[in-house]
Short mmCIF file of C-alpha atoms and ligand atoms in Angstrom, two decimals:
data_model
loop_
_atom_site.label_atom_id
_atom_site.label_comp_id
_atom_site.label_asym_id
_atom_site.label_seq_id
_atom_site.Cartn_x
_atom_site.Cartn_y
_atom_site.Cartn_z
CA MET A 1 34.51 194.68 56.38
CA MET A 2 34.26 197.70 54.10
CA GLY A 3 32.67 197.28 50.66
CA LYS A 4 34.48 197.73 47.39
CA LYS A 5 36.14 201.08 46.77
CA ARG A 6 34.18 203.05 44.17
CA VAL A 7 36.66 204.37 41.62
CA ALA A 8 36.50 206.97 38.85
CA ILE A 9 39.30 207.02 36.30
CA LEU A 10 39.69 210.26 34.36
CA GLY A 11 41.79 209.60 31.27
CA SER A 12 41.11 205.86 31.25
CA THR A 13 42.44 205.34 27.71
CA GLY A 14 45.93 206.72 28.38
CA SER A 15 49.09 205.09 29.61
CA ILE A 16 48.27 205.57 33.31
CA GLY A 17 44.55 205.01 32.75
CA THR A 18 44.96 201.62 31.09
CA GLN A 19 47.49 200.47 33.70
CA ALA A 20 45.06 201.51 36.42
CA LEU A 21 42.30 199.50 34.74
CA ASN A 22 44.55 196.43 34.74
CA ILE A 23 44.92 196.90 38.48
CA ILE A 24 41.17 197.33 38.97
CA HIS A 25 40.72 194.08 37.05
CA GLU A 26 43.42 192.27 39.02
CA PHE A 27 41.91 193.44 42.32
CA SER A 28 38.27 193.25 41.33
CA ASP A 29 37.32 192.14 44.86
CA ASP A 30 38.54 195.47 46.19
CA PHE A 31 37.48 197.97 43.54
CA GLU A 32 34.39 198.81 41.58
CA LEU A 33 34.78 201.02 38.52
CA LYS A 34 32.06 203.66 38.46
CA LEU A 35 33.20 206.18 35.85
CA ILE A 36 35.69 206.37 33.00
CA SER A 37 36.51 209.29 30.75
CA ALA A 38 38.69 210.13 27.78
CA ASN A 39 39.22 212.76 25.15
CA SER A 40 38.48 211.00 21.88
CA SER A 41 39.50 207.31 21.90
CA LYS A 42 35.98 206.04 21.33
CA GLU A 43 36.82 202.44 20.37
CA LEU A 44 38.92 201.87 23.44
CA LEU A 45 36.36 203.60 25.65
CA LEU A 46 33.71 201.27 24.25
CA LYS A 47 35.86 198.23 24.91
CA GLN A 48 36.53 199.38 28.46
CA SER A 49 32.84 200.15 29.01
CA LEU A 50 31.70 196.72 27.85
CA PHE A 51 34.33 194.99 29.95
CA PHE A 52 34.04 196.94 33.22
CA LYS A 53 30.43 198.13 32.96
CA PRO A 54 30.91 201.47 34.77
CA ASN A 55 27.82 203.60 35.45
CA HIS A 56 29.17 206.59 33.55
CA VAL A 57 31.32 207.09 30.47
CA VAL A 58 32.44 210.55 29.40
CA VAL A 59 34.03 211.45 26.08
CA ASN A 60 35.00 214.88 24.78
CA THR A 61 34.06 214.70 21.12
CA GLY A 62 30.59 214.77 19.61
CA ASP A 63 31.60 211.97 17.29
CA GLY A 64 32.75 209.83 20.22
CA TYR A 65 29.54 210.58 22.07
CA ASN A 66 27.32 209.44 19.18
CA TYR A 67 29.42 206.32 18.68
CA LEU A 68 29.28 205.31 22.35
CA LYS A 69 25.62 206.19 22.72
CA LYS A 70 24.79 203.97 19.77
CA ASN A 71 26.96 201.05 20.84
CA LEU A 72 26.03 201.14 24.51
CA LYS A 73 22.32 201.54 23.94
CA LYS A 74 21.51 198.05 25.25
CA ASN A 75 23.67 198.47 28.34
CA ASP A 76 22.93 200.17 31.61
CA ILE A 77 25.75 202.66 31.07
CA LYS A 78 25.18 206.38 30.74
CA VAL A 79 27.16 208.26 28.11
CA TYR A 80 28.06 211.94 28.38
CA CYS A 81 30.01 214.50 26.39
CA GLY A 82 32.50 217.09 27.59
CA ASN A 83 34.60 218.10 30.56
CA ASP A 84 31.90 220.38 32.04
CA VAL A 85 29.60 217.38 32.41
CA LEU A 86 32.55 215.42 33.78
CA CYS A 87 32.93 218.03 36.53
CA ASP A 88 29.20 217.82 37.34
CA LEU A 89 29.37 214.03 37.53
CA ILE A 90 32.38 214.19 39.84
CA GLU A 91 30.50 216.53 42.14
CA SER A 92 27.14 214.76 42.13
CA ASN A 93 28.20 211.10 42.48
CA ASP A 94 29.77 209.10 45.26
CA PHE A 95 33.31 207.91 44.55
CA ASP A 96 35.78 206.74 47.16
CA ILE A 97 38.72 207.72 45.00
CA ILE A 98 39.21 209.58 41.72
CA LEU A 99 42.31 208.83 39.69
CA VAL A 100 43.17 211.91 37.67
CA ALA A 101 45.11 210.57 34.68
CA ILE A 102 44.12 213.17 32.09
CA VAL A 103 47.13 214.75 30.43
CA GLY A 104 47.70 218.51 30.52
CA PHE A 105 45.81 221.58 31.64
CA ALA A 106 42.46 219.84 31.01
CA ALA A 107 42.77 218.09 34.39
CA LEU A 108 42.66 221.32 36.40
CA LEU A 109 38.88 221.84 36.59
CA PRO A 110 37.96 218.16 37.21
CA THR A 111 40.54 218.08 40.02
CA ILE A 112 39.00 221.18 41.55
CA SER A 113 35.54 219.59 41.32
CA ALA A 114 36.86 216.53 43.09
CA ILE A 115 38.34 218.57 45.93
CA LYS A 116 35.25 220.74 46.33
CA SER A 117 32.99 217.71 46.56
CA GLY A 118 35.20 216.06 49.18
CA LYS A 119 36.55 213.25 47.00
CA LYS A 120 39.89 211.64 47.68
CA ILE A 121 42.23 212.09 44.71
CA ALA A 122 44.97 209.90 43.30
CA LEU A 123 46.81 212.47 41.19
CA ALA A 124 48.87 211.34 38.22
CA ASN A 125 48.41 214.54 36.23
CA LYS A 126 51.18 216.99 37.04
CA GLU A 127 50.15 219.99 34.95
CA THR A 128 47.37 220.79 37.45
CA LEU A 129 49.86 221.59 40.19
CA VAL A 130 52.22 223.35 37.78
CA VAL A 131 49.42 225.69 36.70
CA GLY A 132 47.32 226.00 39.83
CA GLY A 133 49.39 224.74 42.75
CA GLN A 134 48.52 227.73 44.91
CA ILE A 135 44.78 227.43 44.28
CA ILE A 136 44.76 223.66 44.69
CA SER A 137 46.68 223.86 47.91
CA SER A 138 44.33 226.41 49.47
CA LEU A 139 41.29 224.43 48.29
CA LEU A 140 42.74 221.32 49.91
CA ASN A 141 42.98 223.34 53.10
CA ASP A 142 39.46 224.76 52.87
CA TYR A 143 37.80 221.45 52.01
CA ASN A 144 40.06 219.26 54.12
CA GLY A 145 40.99 217.43 50.91
CA GLU A 146 43.50 214.71 50.28
CA ILE A 147 45.78 214.03 47.30
CA ILE A 148 47.74 210.80 47.05
CA PRO A 149 50.50 211.31 44.47
CA VAL A 150 50.84 208.80 41.63
CA ASP A 151 53.84 210.25 39.83
CA SER A 152 56.56 207.74 40.76
CA GLU A 153 58.91 210.29 42.34
CA HIS A 154 56.17 211.78 44.49
CA SER A 155 54.80 208.40 45.40
CA ALA A 156 58.34 207.60 46.55
CA ILE A 157 58.63 210.80 48.59
CA PHE A 158 55.15 210.28 50.04
CA GLN A 159 56.14 206.77 51.10
CA CYS A 160 59.45 207.97 52.58
CA LEU A 161 57.57 210.60 54.60
CA GLN A 162 55.09 208.21 56.21
CA GLY A 163 55.28 208.80 59.96
CA GLU A 164 57.74 211.69 59.51
CA LYS A 165 57.28 215.42 60.13
CA ILE A 166 57.89 217.68 57.11
CA SER A 167 59.72 220.07 59.50
CA THR A 168 62.45 217.41 59.91
CA VAL A 169 63.15 217.29 56.16
CA LYS A 170 66.44 218.84 55.08
CA ASN A 171 66.18 218.10 51.35
CA ILE A 172 63.97 216.24 48.95
CA ILE A 173 65.98 214.65 46.16
CA LEU A 174 64.18 213.79 42.95
CA THR A 175 65.83 211.26 40.70
CA ALA A 176 65.76 211.78 36.93
CA SER A 177 66.62 209.19 34.32
CA GLY A 178 68.03 211.95 32.11
CA GLY A 179 65.82 210.84 29.23
CA PRO A 180 66.95 209.60 25.81
CA PHE A 181 69.37 212.49 25.27
CA ARG A 182 71.37 212.32 28.49
CA GLY A 183 74.94 213.39 27.76
CA PHE A 184 74.01 215.17 24.50
CA SER A 185 75.47 218.59 23.73
CA SER A 186 73.26 221.50 22.59
CA LYS A 187 74.62 220.93 19.09
CA GLU A 188 73.69 217.25 19.13
CA LEU A 189 70.16 218.12 20.24
CA GLY A 190 69.81 220.22 17.10
CA ASP A 191 68.63 217.47 14.83
CA VAL A 192 67.09 214.80 17.07
CA SER A 193 63.94 213.32 15.57
CA VAL A 194 60.49 212.87 17.11
CA GLU A 195 60.98 209.11 16.88
CA LYS A 196 64.20 209.27 18.90
CA ALA A 197 62.66 211.62 21.46
CA LEU A 198 59.78 209.16 21.91
CA LYS A 199 62.18 206.32 22.77
CA HIS A 200 62.53 206.69 26.51
CA PRO A 201 65.25 204.40 27.87
CA ASN A 202 63.30 203.19 30.94
CA TRP A 203 59.65 204.20 30.85
CA ASN A 204 56.78 203.55 28.51
CA MET A 205 54.45 206.55 28.80
CA GLY A 206 52.11 208.83 26.85
CA ASN A 207 53.68 210.95 24.10
CA LYS A 208 53.47 214.30 25.84
CA ILE A 209 55.22 213.23 29.05
CA THR A 210 57.80 211.31 27.01
CA ILE A 211 58.81 214.49 25.18
CA ASP A 212 58.77 216.36 28.50
CA SER A 213 61.16 213.72 29.81
CA ALA A 214 63.49 214.26 26.86
CA THR A 215 63.68 218.05 27.48
CA LEU A 216 63.73 217.56 31.29
CA MET A 217 60.56 219.69 31.47
CA ASN A 218 59.02 216.66 33.13
CA LYS A 219 61.59 216.84 35.92
CA GLY A 220 60.99 220.57 36.13
CA PHE A 221 57.27 219.97 36.52
CA GLU A 222 58.04 217.42 39.20
CA LEU A 223 60.01 220.04 41.15
CA ILE A 224 56.91 222.24 41.12
CA GLU A 225 54.70 219.28 42.07
CA THR A 226 57.01 218.58 44.99
CA LYS A 227 56.68 222.12 46.25
CA TRP A 228 52.90 221.96 46.31
CA LEU A 229 52.43 218.37 47.45
CA PHE A 230 54.86 218.56 50.34
CA ASN A 231 55.01 222.29 51.04
CA VAL A 232 58.79 222.69 50.86
CA PRO A 233 60.72 225.76 49.62
CA PHE A 234 62.58 225.56 46.31
CA ASN A 235 66.03 225.52 47.92
CA LYS A 236 65.20 222.20 49.60
CA ILE A 237 64.28 220.40 46.36
CA LYS A 238 67.15 218.87 44.41
CA VAL A 239 67.52 216.76 41.31
CA VAL A 240 70.04 214.01 40.69
CA VAL A 241 70.32 212.11 37.43
CA HIS A 242 70.07 208.36 38.01
CA PRO A 243 69.98 206.59 34.63
CA GLU A 244 68.71 203.21 35.90
CA SER A 245 65.46 204.64 37.40
CA ILE A 246 65.58 202.16 40.29
CA ILE A 247 65.64 204.70 43.11
CA HIS A 248 62.44 206.69 42.58
CA SER A 249 63.40 209.55 44.93
CA LEU A 250 64.91 210.22 48.34
CA VAL A 251 64.31 212.30 51.44
CA GLU A 252 67.21 213.61 53.47
CA PHE A 253 66.35 214.40 57.09
CA LEU A 254 67.89 216.90 59.52
CA ASP A 255 69.83 214.19 61.34
CA GLY A 256 71.59 213.19 58.10
CA SER A 257 69.55 210.05 57.51
CA VAL A 258 68.38 209.51 53.93
CA ILE A 259 65.34 207.37 53.11
CA ALA A 260 64.73 206.23 49.54
CA GLN A 261 62.07 204.19 47.77
CA LEU A 262 63.19 201.65 45.19
CA GLY A 263 61.50 199.50 42.60
CA GLN A 264 61.59 198.50 38.95
CA PRO A 265 60.70 201.37 36.61
CA SER A 266 57.00 200.62 36.39
CA MET A 267 53.94 202.65 37.30
CA TYR A 268 52.24 199.55 38.66
CA ILE A 269 53.36 200.12 42.27
CA PRO A 270 52.66 203.88 42.43
CA ILE A 271 49.15 203.39 40.99
CA LEU A 272 48.44 200.38 43.21
CA TYR A 273 49.76 202.19 46.28
CA ALA A 274 47.67 205.32 45.62
CA LEU A 275 44.47 203.34 45.04
CA ASN A 276 44.96 201.32 48.22
CA TYR A 277 46.48 203.93 50.51
CA PRO A 278 46.84 203.67 53.48
CA LYS A 279 46.67 199.91 52.98
CA ARG A 280 49.48 197.91 51.36
CA VAL A 281 48.51 194.78 49.45
CA SER A 282 50.48 191.89 48.05
CA SER A 283 50.83 192.23 44.32
CA SER A 284 52.29 190.95 41.08
CA ALA A 285 54.75 193.88 40.89
CA PRO A 286 58.00 193.19 39.02
CA LYS A 287 60.53 192.09 41.62
CA LEU A 288 63.59 194.17 42.43
CA ASP A 289 66.71 192.00 42.30
CA LEU A 290 69.65 194.10 43.50
CA VAL A 291 72.19 191.37 42.79
CA LYS A 292 71.11 191.31 39.17
CA ILE A 293 71.15 195.11 38.95
CA LYS A 294 74.64 195.20 40.55
CA SER A 295 75.32 198.93 40.27
CA LEU A 296 73.47 202.22 40.28
CA HIS A 297 74.82 205.50 38.89
CA PHE A 298 74.31 209.16 39.67
CA GLU A 299 75.33 212.45 38.07
CA GLU A 300 74.45 216.15 38.03
CA PRO A 301 71.83 217.27 35.50
CA ASN A 302 73.36 219.35 32.70
CA LYS A 303 71.44 222.61 33.14
CA SER A 304 73.33 224.48 30.44
CA VAL A 305 72.03 222.04 27.81
CA PHE A 306 68.64 221.29 29.38
CA LYS A 307 67.31 224.74 30.27
CA HIS A 308 63.81 223.63 31.18
CA LEU A 309 64.84 222.81 34.75
CA ASP A 310 65.63 226.45 35.48
CA PHE A 311 62.19 227.54 34.28
CA ALA A 312 60.77 225.28 36.96
CA TYR A 313 62.98 226.64 39.75
CA GLU A 314 61.93 230.13 38.67
CA ALA A 315 58.27 229.06 38.73
CA ILE A 316 58.63 227.90 42.32
CA ARG A 317 60.56 231.01 43.33
CA VAL A 318 58.19 233.60 41.85
CA GLY A 319 54.90 231.67 41.98
CA GLY A 320 51.85 233.50 40.60
CA SER A 321 50.99 232.91 36.97
CA PHE A 322 54.50 231.81 35.94
CA GLY A 323 53.63 228.10 36.05
CA CYS A 324 50.50 228.66 33.98
CA VAL A 325 52.47 230.36 31.19
CA LEU A 326 55.23 227.78 31.45
CA ASN A 327 52.74 224.93 31.10
CA ALA A 328 50.65 226.41 28.29
CA SER A 329 53.66 227.39 26.18
CA ASN A 330 55.20 223.97 26.80
CA GLU A 331 51.99 222.19 25.74
CA VAL A 332 51.94 224.17 22.51
CA ALA A 333 55.66 223.56 21.92
CA VAL A 334 55.47 219.82 22.58
CA SER A 335 52.47 219.42 20.34
CA ALA A 336 54.22 221.34 17.52
CA PHE A 337 57.32 219.18 17.92
CA LEU A 338 55.25 215.97 17.89
CA ASN A 339 53.58 217.21 14.70
CA LYS A 340 57.03 217.89 13.21
CA LYS A 341 56.40 221.61 12.84
CA ILE A 342 59.44 222.64 14.88
CA ARG A 343 62.77 221.15 15.92
CA PHE A 344 63.53 219.76 19.36
CA ILE A 345 65.65 222.79 20.29
CA ASP A 346 62.91 225.23 19.23
CA MET A 347 60.73 224.17 22.14
CA VAL A 348 62.79 226.07 24.69
CA ASN A 349 62.54 229.33 22.70
CA ILE A 350 58.76 229.14 22.53
CA ILE A 351 58.61 228.87 26.31
CA GLU A 352 61.18 231.61 26.86
CA LYS A 353 59.41 234.07 24.55
CA SER A 354 56.03 233.30 26.10
CA LEU A 355 57.36 233.87 29.61
CA GLU A 356 58.75 237.23 28.46
CA LYS A 357 55.61 238.29 26.63
CA ILE A 358 52.69 237.30 28.88
CA THR A 359 52.07 239.69 31.77
CA PHE A 360 52.88 238.16 35.15
CA VAL A 361 50.10 238.09 37.75
CA GLN A 362 51.15 237.53 41.37
CA ASN A 363 47.89 236.22 42.84
CA PRO A 364 45.82 234.84 39.96
CA LYS A 365 42.31 233.58 40.60
CA LEU A 366 41.05 230.55 38.72
CA GLU A 367 39.39 232.75 36.08
CA ASP A 368 42.72 234.53 35.57
CA LEU A 369 44.50 231.22 35.03
CA LEU A 370 41.94 230.11 32.45
CA GLU A 371 42.47 233.39 30.61
CA ILE A 372 46.27 233.36 30.88
CA ASP A 373 46.33 229.79 29.61
CA LEU A 374 44.35 230.79 26.49
CA GLU A 375 46.36 233.94 25.93
CA THR A 376 49.65 232.05 26.21
CA ARG A 377 48.54 229.33 23.80
CA LYS A 378 47.49 231.97 21.29
CA PHE A 379 50.82 233.77 21.56
CA ALA A 380 52.94 230.60 21.53
CA LYS A 381 51.22 229.47 18.32
CA THR A 382 52.17 232.73 16.61
CA ILE A 383 55.85 231.94 17.22
CA ILE A 384 55.50 228.57 15.48
P1 NAD B 1 48.27 209.72 27.80
O1 NAD B 1 48.42 210.72 26.73
O2 NAD B 1 48.69 208.33 27.56
O3 NAD B 1 46.72 209.68 28.24
C1 NAD B 1 46.02 210.85 28.52
C2 NAD B 1 44.56 210.57 28.85
O4 NAD B 1 43.90 211.84 29.02
C3 NAD B 1 43.80 209.83 27.72
O5 NAD B 1 42.84 208.99 28.30
C4 NAD B 1 43.13 210.97 26.97
O6 NAD B 1 41.96 210.57 26.29
C5 NAD B 1 42.80 211.94 28.10
N1 NAD B 1 42.73 213.33 27.65
C6 NAD B 1 43.62 213.95 26.83
N2 NAD B 1 43.22 215.23 26.63
C7 NAD B 1 42.08 215.40 27.31
C8 NAD B 1 41.18 216.49 27.48
N3 NAD B 1 41.38 217.67 26.87
N4 NAD B 1 40.11 216.30 28.27
C9 NAD B 1 39.89 215.11 28.86
N5 NAD B 1 40.68 214.05 28.74
C10 NAD B 1 41.76 214.20 27.98
O7 NAD B 1 49.00 210.33 29.09
P2 NAD B 1 49.69 209.54 30.29
O8 NAD B 1 51.08 209.23 29.94
O9 NAD B 1 48.79 208.47 30.79
O10 NAD B 1 49.77 210.69 31.38
C11 NAD B 1 48.63 211.18 32.05
C12 NAD B 1 49.08 212.17 33.13
O11 NAD B 1 49.84 211.47 34.11
C13 NAD B 1 50.01 213.26 32.58
O12 NAD B 1 49.77 214.46 33.24
C14 NAD B 1 51.40 212.75 32.91
O13 NAD B 1 52.34 213.78 33.08
C15 NAD B 1 51.15 212.02 34.23
N6 NAD B 1 52.10 210.93 34.49
C16 NAD B 1 52.21 209.90 33.60
C17 NAD B 1 53.12 208.87 33.83
C18 NAD B 1 53.24 207.71 32.88
O14 NAD B 1 53.99 206.77 33.18
N7 NAD B 1 52.56 207.69 31.77
C19 NAD B 1 53.91 208.90 34.97
C20 NAD B 1 53.77 209.96 35.86
C21 NAD B 1 52.85 210.98 35.61
MG1 MG B 2 57.68 211.02 37.30
#
């Protein structure tokens, strides 16, 4: 029998990270936690370190580093500071799987390190593919890499495609809950509060993705993710609003057959599936009771109110640096909204103006993307 899977969790203090740790704990006979990392949540990182005893802990802030160093002094756990060191650790250590659950652009370089050093990746972060889908996809080719999607829609599609040829796919249909403001008019969106935007009807997630779900940017990002994960053109990727979030996505095949994956709205199964793939294990997942659910509903997304979806279709159509500008301006906009510096409806303008202003590059290298990301953030902040 194989030994325990050696796991690294990047972003261990976040919504996905903590759920993944619960799974590692539940299946401690199967997994061994080797590395955890986070931006600044030093207390939680300490708690996780003392409980799981990983070999390596990485934090981004100097303050967090000093705190962890001091409090872990008597333990056999090495403490490091910064994402550059994180990349080195990814490359120089043996992990069987790396769960990338960092939020935002910051996941791009660690993901690249993982691919280049031949590590299998469970990818929750979506911004990496939005920004650098082209680069990631050619690196996966060059290094014979493997990404198992964690985002629930892509986990669903991945599961529906097991044993199928991508050439037999007619359409991929992503389901969207519609977020907290489904059915709102543009006028009604005018004065929605941060608190309301953070109240997602079905999912409990980190703040950034929750706001992205309210603007439908999240669904837009998932369209782009779909393109890069499954190599399908933009005209084969559709979105349907499904408020119950029970069907996590569907694949329509050439012969007219449609395969869907269902489950309660919980990230437990997608994370568990990605960590165990290609194995399936019995689990404590919340049970799906169709008789209790009774009915499921579907509708078209309202693209005239929620404009973010079209940005994503455009990103897939034109490629190049479009996704990088889209992501950076969105990160700035979401953060400004969360900090109550702008209104909900201002977010779309910041993205639009950034896409107009920043020069488009058709075949950006990684260095170009890093530069374009910075330039976009700088510009987007001037609008606020
Ligand atoms: P979160 O905000 O709850 O957690 C983010 C994690 O990343 C934290 O551990 C944080 O410390 C770390 N982090 C933040 N900035 C960092 C930086 N600059 N460098 C290094 N680490 C940094 O986010 P989340 O909701 O867990 O989402 C994580 C990723 O997974 C996002 O890309 C999100 O879109 C994607 N995702 C999340 C869910 C969900 O249910 N939460 C579902 C699908 C996809
Ligand atoms: Mg999703």
